[in-house]
CSV table of C-alpha atoms in Angstrom, one decimal:
chain,number,residue,atom,x,y,z
E,1,MET,CA,-10.5,-6.9,27.3
E,2,PRO,CA,-12.3,-9.1,24.9
E,3,ASN,CA,-12.3,-8.3,21.3
E,4,ARG,CA,-15.2,-6.0,20.3
E,5,THR,CA,-15.2,-6.6,16.5
E,6,ARG,CA,-18.5,-6.6,14.8
E,7,ILE,CA,-17.3,-8.1,11.9
E,8,TRP,CA,-17.5,-11.9,11.8
E,9,ALA,CA,-15.7,-14.4,9.4
E,10,GLU,CA,-16.9,-17.3,7.2
E,11,VAL,CA,-13.3,-18.6,7.4
E,12,ASP,CA,-11.6,-20.5,10.2
E,13,TYR,CA,-8.2,-19.0,10.6
E,14,GLU,CA,-6.9,-22.2,12.5
E,15,LYS,CA,-8.1,-24.7,9.9
E,16,ASP,CA,-5.8,-26.4,7.7
E,17,GLY,CA,-6.2,-26.3,3.9
E,18,LYS,CA,-7.8,-23.7,1.8
E,19,GLN,CA,-10.7,-21.3,2.5
E,20,VAL,CA,-12.0,-18.6,0.3
E,21,ALA,CA,-14.9,-16.9,1.6
E,22,TRP,CA,-15.9,-13.2,3.1
E,23,LEU,CA,-16.1,-11.2,6.1
E,24,HIS,CA,-19.4,-9.9,6.9
E,25,LEU,CA,-19.5,-6.2,8.0
E,26,HIS,CA,-23.3,-5.3,9.0
E,27,HIS,CA,-24.8,-2.7,7.0
E,28,SER,CA,-28.3,-1.5,7.5
E,29,VAL,CA,-29.6,0.9,4.9
E,30,THR,CA,-33.1,1.7,3.1
E,31,ARG,CA,-32.4,-0.9,0.4
E,32,SER,CA,-31.4,-3.7,2.6
E,33,ALA,CA,-32.2,-3.5,6.7
E,34,TYR,CA,-30.1,-6.3,7.2
E,35,GLY,CA,-27.2,-5.9,4.5
E,36,ASN,CA,-23.9,-6.8,4.8
E,37,ILE,CA,-20.5,-5.7,3.0
E,38,MET,CA,-18.9,-8.8,2.0
E,39,ILE,CA,-15.1,-8.5,2.2
E,40,PRO,CA,-13.2,-11.3,0.6
E,41,VAL,CA,-10.7,-13.2,2.6
E,42,ALA,CA,-8.6,-16.4,1.8
E,43,VAL,CA,-6.7,-18.6,4.4
E,44,ILE,CA,-4.2,-20.6,3.1
E,45,LYS,CA,-2.8,-23.1,6.0
E,46,ASN,CA,-0.6,-26.0,6.1
E,47,GLY,CA,0.8,-27.2,9.6
E,48,LYS,CA,3.3,-25.0,11.6
E,49,GLY,CA,5.2,-21.8,10.6
E,50,PRO,CA,5.0,-18.3,10.1
E,51,SER,CA,1.8,-16.2,9.7
E,52,VAL,CA,1.6,-13.9,6.9
E,53,MET,CA,-1.1,-11.4,5.9
E,54,LEU,CA,-1.2,-10.0,2.5
E,55,THR,CA,-3.5,-7.0,1.5
E,56,ALA,CA,-4.3,-4.9,-1.4
E,57,GLY,CA,-7.4,-2.4,-2.0
E,58,ASN,CA,-6.4,-0.5,1.0
E,59,HIS,CA,-7.2,2.4,-1.2
E,60,GLY,CA,-9.9,1.0,-4.1
E,61,ASP,CA,-8.3,2.8,-7.1
E,62,GLU,CA,-5.3,1.1,-6.8
E,63,TYR,CA,-4.9,-2.0,-9.0
E,64,GLU,CA,-1.9,-4.2,-9.2
E,65,GLY,CA,-2.0,-5.6,-5.9
E,66,GLN,CA,-5.6,-6.5,-6.1
E,67,ILE,CA,-4.9,-8.3,-9.6
E,68,ALA,CA,-2.0,-10.0,-8.1
E,69,LEU,CA,-3.6,-11.0,-5.0
E,70,CYS,CA,-6.4,-12.5,-6.9
E,71,ASN,CA,-4.1,-14.6,-9.1
E,72,PHE,CA,-2.3,-15.8,-6.1
E,73,ILE,CA,-5.4,-17.0,-4.5
E,74,ARG,CA,-6.6,-19.1,-7.4
E,75,GLU,CA,-3.2,-20.6,-8.0
E,76,ILE,CA,-1.7,-21.3,-4.4
E,77,ASP,CA,-2.2,-24.9,-3.1
E,78,PRO,CA,-1.9,-25.6,0.8
E,79,GLY,CA,0.7,-28.3,0.0
E,80,GLN,CA,3.1,-25.5,-1.3
E,81,ILE,CA,3.5,-24.0,2.0
E,82,GLN,CA,4.3,-24.4,5.7
E,83,GLY,CA,2.6,-22.0,8.0
E,84,ARG,CA,-0.4,-19.7,7.2
E,85,ILE,CA,-1.3,-17.0,4.5
E,86,VAL,CA,-4.2,-14.6,5.0
E,87,VAL,CA,-5.0,-12.5,2.0
E,88,LEU,CA,-7.3,-10.0,1.5
E,89,PRO,CA,-7.2,-8.5,-2.2
E,90,ALA,CA,-9.8,-5.8,-1.7
E,91,LEU,CA,-9.7,-4.8,2.0
E,92,ASN,CA,-11.8,-1.6,1.7
E,93,MET,CA,-14.4,-3.2,-0.5
E,94,PRO,CA,-16.7,-0.5,-0.8
E,95,ALA,CA,-13.7,1.6,-2.4
E,96,ALA,CA,-12.5,-1.1,-4.4
E,97,LEU,CA,-16.0,-1.7,-6.1
E,98,ASN,CA,-16.2,2.1,-6.4
E,99,GLY,CA,-12.6,2.4,-7.9
E,100,THR,CA,-11.9,5.4,-5.6
E,101,ARG,CA,-9.3,6.1,-3.0
E,102,VAL,CA,-12.0,6.6,0.0
E,103,SER,CA,-15.3,4.6,0.7
E,104,PRO,CA,-18.2,6.0,-1.0
E,105,LEU,CA,-20.2,4.9,2.2
E,106,ASP,CA,-18.3,7.4,4.6
E,107,GLN,CA,-15.6,8.8,2.7
E,108,GLY,CA,-13.5,7.0,4.9
E,109,ASN,CA,-9.6,6.4,3.8
E,110,LEU,CA,-8.7,3.2,5.5
E,111,ASN,CA,-5.1,4.1,5.7
E,112,ARG,CA,-5.4,6.9,7.8
E,113,LEU,CA,-7.8,5.3,10.2
E,114,PHE,CA,-6.0,2.7,12.2
E,115,PRO,CA,-6.4,1.2,14.9
E,116,GLY,CA,-10.1,1.9,13.8
E,117,ASP,CA,-13.3,1.9,15.9
E,118,PRO,CA,-15.5,-1.4,16.3
E,119,ASP,CA,-18.4,1.2,16.5
E,120,GLY,CA,-17.8,3.4,14.2
E,121,THR,CA,-18.4,4.2,10.4
E,122,PRO,CA,-17.6,1.0,7.9
E,123,THR,CA,-14.1,1.9,7.1
E,124,GLN,CA,-13.5,2.5,10.8
E,125,GLN,CA,-14.5,-1.0,11.8
E,126,ILE,CA,-12.3,-2.4,8.6
E,127,ALA,CA,-9.4,-1.0,10.1
E,128,TYR,CA,-10.5,-1.8,13.9
E,129,TYR,CA,-10.8,-5.6,12.4
E,130,VAL,CA,-7.4,-5.5,10.8
E,131,ASP,CA,-5.4,-4.0,14.0
E,132,SER,CA,-7.4,-6.2,16.5
E,133,VAL,CA,-8.1,-9.4,15.1
E,134,LEU,CA,-5.5,-10.1,12.1
E,135,LEU,CA,-2.5,-8.2,12.9
E,136,PRO,CA,-2.2,-10.0,16.4
E,137,MET,CA,-2.1,-13.4,14.4
E,138,VAL,CA,0.5,-12.6,12.0
E,139,GLU,CA,4.3,-12.0,12.0
E,140,TYR,CA,4.4,-10.2,8.7
E,141,TRP,CA,2.3,-8.0,6.7
E,142,HIS,CA,2.6,-6.7,3.0
E,143,ASP,CA,0.4,-4.5,2.0
E,144,TYR,CA,0.2,-3.6,-1.5
E,145,HIS,CA,-0.5,0.2,-2.8
E,146,ALA,CA,0.0,2.3,-6.2
E,147,GLY,CA,-0.5,6.0,-6.8
E,148,GLY,CA,-4.3,5.7,-7.4
E,149,SER,CA,-5.6,8.1,-9.8
E,150,SER,CA,-4.2,11.3,-8.8
E,151,LEU,CA,-0.4,10.0,-8.9
E,152,ALA,CA,2.3,8.1,-10.8
E,153,TYR,CA,4.7,6.5,-9.1
E,154,LEU,CA,8.0,4.5,-10.4
E,155,PRO,CA,7.4,1.0,-8.8
E,156,PHE,CA,8.9,0.1,-5.3
E,157,ALA,CA,8.7,-1.7,-2.2
E,158,SER,CA,8.7,0.1,1.0
E,159,MET,CA,9.3,0.2,4.7
E,160,ARG,CA,9.2,2.6,7.4
E,161,GLN,CA,11.8,3.2,10.0
E,162,SER,CA,11.1,3.0,13.4
E,163,GLU,CA,13.0,3.2,16.9
E,164,ASP,CA,13.3,-0.2,17.1
E,165,LYS,CA,16.3,-1.3,15.5
E,166,ARG,CA,15.8,-5.0,15.6
E,167,LEU,CA,12.0,-4.7,13.8
E,168,ASN,CA,14.0,-2.0,11.4
E,169,ASP,CA,16.5,-5.0,10.6
E,170,ARG,CA,14.0,-7.7,10.1
E,171,THR,CA,12.0,-5.7,7.8
E,172,MET,CA,14.9,-4.6,5.8
E,173,THR,CA,15.8,-8.2,5.4
E,174,ALA,CA,12.3,-8.5,3.9
E,175,LEU,CA,12.5,-5.8,1.7
E,176,LYS,CA,15.5,-6.7,-0.1
E,177,ALA,CA,14.3,-10.4,-0.3
E,178,PHE,CA,11.0,-9.2,-2.1
E,179,GLY,CA,13.3,-7.7,-4.7
E,180,ALA,CA,11.8,-4.9,-6.1
E,181,PRO,CA,13.7,-2.4,-8.6
E,182,ILE,CA,13.5,0.0,-5.7
E,183,GLY,CA,13.5,-0.5,-2.0
E,184,LEU,CA,12.2,2.8,-0.2
E,185,VAL,CA,12.8,3.6,3.4
E,186,TRP,CA,10.4,6.3,4.6
E,187,GLN,CA,12.5,8.3,7.2
E,188,THR,CA,9.5,10.8,8.0
E,189,SER,CA,7.7,10.6,10.9
E,190,ILE,CA,5.4,7.4,11.7
E,191,ASP,CA,1.8,7.9,11.2
E,192,SER,CA,0.1,5.2,13.3
E,193,ARG,CA,-3.1,5.6,11.2
E,194,GLN,CA,-1.2,4.2,8.3
E,195,SER,CA,-0.9,0.3,7.7
E,196,LEU,CA,2.8,0.7,8.2
E,197,GLY,CA,2.5,2.6,11.6
E,198,ALA,CA,-0.2,0.0,12.6
E,199,GLY,CA,2.4,-2.8,11.7
E,200,ILE,CA,5.3,-1.1,13.6
E,201,ARG,CA,2.8,-0.4,16.7
E,202,ARG,CA,1.9,-4.1,16.8
E,203,ASP,CA,5.4,-5.3,16.3
E,204,VAL,CA,4.8,-6.9,12.8
E,205,VAL,CA,7.6,-6.8,10.1
E,206,THR,CA,5.2,-4.9,7.5
E,207,LEU,CA,6.2,-3.8,4.0
E,208,GLY,CA,4.4,-1.4,1.6
E,209,GLY,CA,4.8,-0.2,-1.9
E,210,GLU,CA,3.8,1.6,-4.5
E,211,PHE,CA,3.7,-0.2,-7.7
E,212,GLY,CA,1.8,2.1,-10.4
E,213,GLY,CA,-0.8,4.4,-10.6
E,214,THR,CA,-2.9,6.8,-12.5
E,215,GLY,CA,-5.7,4.7,-12.0
E,216,ASP,CA,-4.3,2.4,-14.7
E,217,VAL,CA,-3.1,-1.2,-14.4
E,218,THR,CA,0.5,-1.5,-15.1
E,219,ILE,CA,1.8,-4.8,-16.5
E,220,GLU,CA,5.3,-4.0,-14.7
E,221,GLY,CA,3.6,-3.5,-11.3
E,222,VAL,CA,1.5,-6.6,-11.5
E,223,ARG,CA,4.7,-8.7,-12.5
E,224,ILE,CA,6.8,-7.1,-9.6
E,225,ILE,CA,4.5,-8.3,-7.0
E,226,GLU,CA,3.6,-11.7,-8.3
E,227,ARG,CA,7.4,-12.6,-8.5
E,228,GLY,CA,8.2,-10.5,-5.2
E,229,LEU,CA,5.6,-12.0,-3.1
E,230,ARG,CA,6.8,-15.6,-3.9
E,231,ARG,CA,10.6,-14.7,-3.4
E,232,GLU,CA,9.4,-13.2,0.1
E,233,LEU,CA,7.3,-16.2,1.1
E,234,ALA,CA,10.1,-18.2,0.3
E,235,HIS,CA,12.5,-16.0,2.4
E,236,LEU,CA,10.1,-16.3,5.3
E,237,GLY,CA,10.3,-20.2,5.2
E,238,VAL,CA,6.5,-20.3,4.3
E,239,MET,CA,7.2,-21.5,0.7
E,240,THR,CA,9.8,-23.3,-1.1
E,241,ALA,CA,11.4,-21.5,-3.9
E,242,ALA,CA,10.2,-23.3,-7.5
E,243,PRO,CA,12.7,-24.6,-9.6
E,244,GLY,CA,14.1,-22.0,-12.1
E,245,GLU,CA,12.9,-19.1,-10.1
E,246,THR,CA,14.4,-16.1,-11.2
E,247,PRO,CA,16.7,-14.7,-8.5
E,248,ALA,CA,15.9,-11.2,-6.9
E,249,PRO,CA,17.5,-8.7,-8.9
E,250,ALA,CA,19.6,-6.2,-7.0
E,251,THR,CA,17.1,-3.6,-5.0
E,252,ARG,CA,18.3,-0.2,-5.3
E,253,LEU,CA,17.6,1.3,-1.7
E,254,MET,CA,16.4,4.7,-1.4
E,255,GLU,CA,14.7,6.9,1.3
E,256,VAL,CA,12.5,10.0,1.9
E,257,ARG,CA,13.9,11.7,4.6
E,258,ASN,CA,11.8,14.9,5.1
E,259,LYS,CA,9.2,17.3,3.9
E,260,SER,CA,11.3,19.2,1.5
E,261,TYR,CA,11.5,15.9,-0.8
E,262,TYR,CA,7.7,17.2,-1.5
E,263,VAL,CA,6.6,19.9,-4.0
E,264,TYR,CA,3.4,21.3,-3.6
E,265,ALA,CA,1.0,23.6,-5.7
E,266,PRO,CA,1.4,27.2,-5.0
E,267,GLU,CA,-1.7,28.2,-6.5
E,268,PRO,CA,-5.0,26.9,-7.9
E,269,GLY,CA,-4.8,26.3,-12.0
E,270,LEU,CA,-3.4,24.0,-14.6
E,271,PHE,CA,-0.1,22.4,-13.5
E,272,GLU,CA,2.8,22.2,-16.3
E,273,PRO,CA,5.4,19.8,-15.1
E,274,PHE,CA,9.2,20.2,-16.2
E,275,THR,CA,10.3,16.6,-15.1
E,276,GLU,CA,9.6,13.2,-15.8
E,277,LEU,CA,9.6,10.0,-13.4
E,278,SER,CA,13.4,8.9,-12.8
E,279,ASP,CA,14.5,12.4,-13.8
E,280,ASN,CA,17.5,13.5,-11.4
E,281,VAL,CA,17.0,17.3,-10.0
E,282,LYS,CA,18.9,19.7,-8.2
E,283,ALA,CA,17.8,21.9,-5.4
E,284,GLY,CA,16.5,25.5,-6.7
E,285,GLN,CA,15.7,23.6,-10.3
E,286,PRO,CA,12.3,24.7,-11.5
E,287,CYS,CA,9.9,21.8,-11.2
E,288,GLY,CA,6.8,23.4,-13.2
E,289,GLN,CA,4.7,26.0,-13.3
E,290,VAL,CA,0.8,26.6,-12.4
E,291,HIS,CA,-1.1,28.2,-15.3
E,292,PHE,CA,-4.4,30.6,-15.1
E,293,VAL,CA,-6.4,29.3,-18.2
E,294,ASP,CA,-9.4,31.9,-16.8
E,295,ASN,CA,-6.7,34.4,-17.0
E,296,PRO,CA,-4.3,33.8,-19.8
E,297,ALA,CA,-2.6,37.2,-19.7
E,298,ARG,CA,-1.2,36.6,-16.1
E,299,GLU,CA,2.1,35.1,-15.6
E,300,PRO,CA,2.5,31.6,-14.6
E,301,VAL,CA,3.6,30.8,-11.1
E,302,PRO,CA,6.8,28.6,-11.1
E,303,CYS,CA,7.6,26.4,-8.1
E,304,HIS,CA,11.1,24.8,-7.6
E,305,PHE,CA,12.7,21.8,-6.0
E,306,LYS,CA,14.2,22.1,-2.5
E,307,THR,CA,16.5,19.5,-2.5
E,308,ASP,CA,18.6,17.4,-4.7
E,309,GLY,CA,17.0,13.9,-5.8
E,310,MET,CA,15.5,11.7,-8.3
E,311,VAL,CA,11.7,12.1,-9.0
E,312,ILE,CA,9.8,9.0,-7.8
E,313,CYS,CA,6.2,10.5,-8.1
E,314,LYS,CA,4.1,12.9,-10.1
E,315,ARG,CA,1.1,14.1,-10.2
E,316,HIS,CA,-1.4,12.9,-13.1
E,317,PHE,CA,-4.0,15.4,-13.1
E,318,GLY,CA,-3.2,18.6,-14.7
E,319,ARG,CA,-5.6,20.7,-12.6
E,320,VAL,CA,-4.7,21.3,-9.4
E,321,GLU,CA,-5.6,23.2,-6.2
E,322,ARG,CA,-3.2,24.8,-3.7
E,323,GLY,CA,-1.6,22.2,-1.6
E,324,ASP,CA,-1.7,19.4,-4.0
E,325,CYS,CA,1.6,17.4,-4.3
E,326,VAL,CA,2.8,17.6,-7.8
E,327,VAL,CA,6.0,15.8,-7.5
E,328,HIS,CA,8.1,14.3,-4.7
E,329,LEU,CA,11.6,12.7,-4.8
E,330,ALA,CA,13.8,10.0,-3.3
E,331,THR,CA,17.4,9.9,-2.7
E,332,ASP,CA,20.0,6.9,-2.2
E,333,TRP,CA,19.8,5.6,1.1
E,334,LYS,CA,22.4,6.7,3.6
E,335,GLY,CA,21.5,3.9,6.2
């Protein structure tokens, strides 16, 4: 079946050298009848070798990866590599320009829309292009995330466990090579609408990660990505490690096993947390409590951890609605 994408690229993915240009996504609106959403793309290619895709801006308010990949595009030279690197630093461009998790054009959350739809909304069309055009041409994909405006994370690179042991082993090796302080294995069920699930479905070694959050840019997160992606590319044989390159630090392997690792707000109100990132907690320990400033005589409603673990993520905003995630945990990986 021929590819039906409506997005077209200014770059030639098979051409040696360095190209920095745009994908064109037709978007006809009142102010611009023949307008396009312009999504930046870089292709760096030199001879034969592995093909790797690096993406950020899947969510527009997650900034560390966007900055790290812009720096990488400017700095990399084709003579430094053997193979092909496809870089998209602002994958959901409308969301990136708006500084929001979802696109302002269609409220589309790109990381919940794979495999996409060639005739759908702008965000669905972006998902379809990644899934049907880009993923079939690469063996490796690293999609850099952060906690966005609403969450704060300890920085980590991540992978999702699949039923394919061979793919899991290759992905774990790449995760360790990246060398983030924490390497997280998501053991929860695979969501094929997400980038990690889409990569698994396409038999692509796929890594993710959360490298900051709170709508801020963390210096640590940018540095972890910049150093880690070069170690990762050296491991894959795409780049040669630079002389004096800092060896990858030991990565603490951790996991999220199931829904008991998450704590959700039981009521709408103002959440008072009792723990900070990296705290070790026990099942039954109070996580925090929801206050009711419109009725201060009402007792706060507490919430509790359901399992032991380390706080790896916490909510940034004080106001909560019932069902908002306020904290989630991780535990050391059991293999």
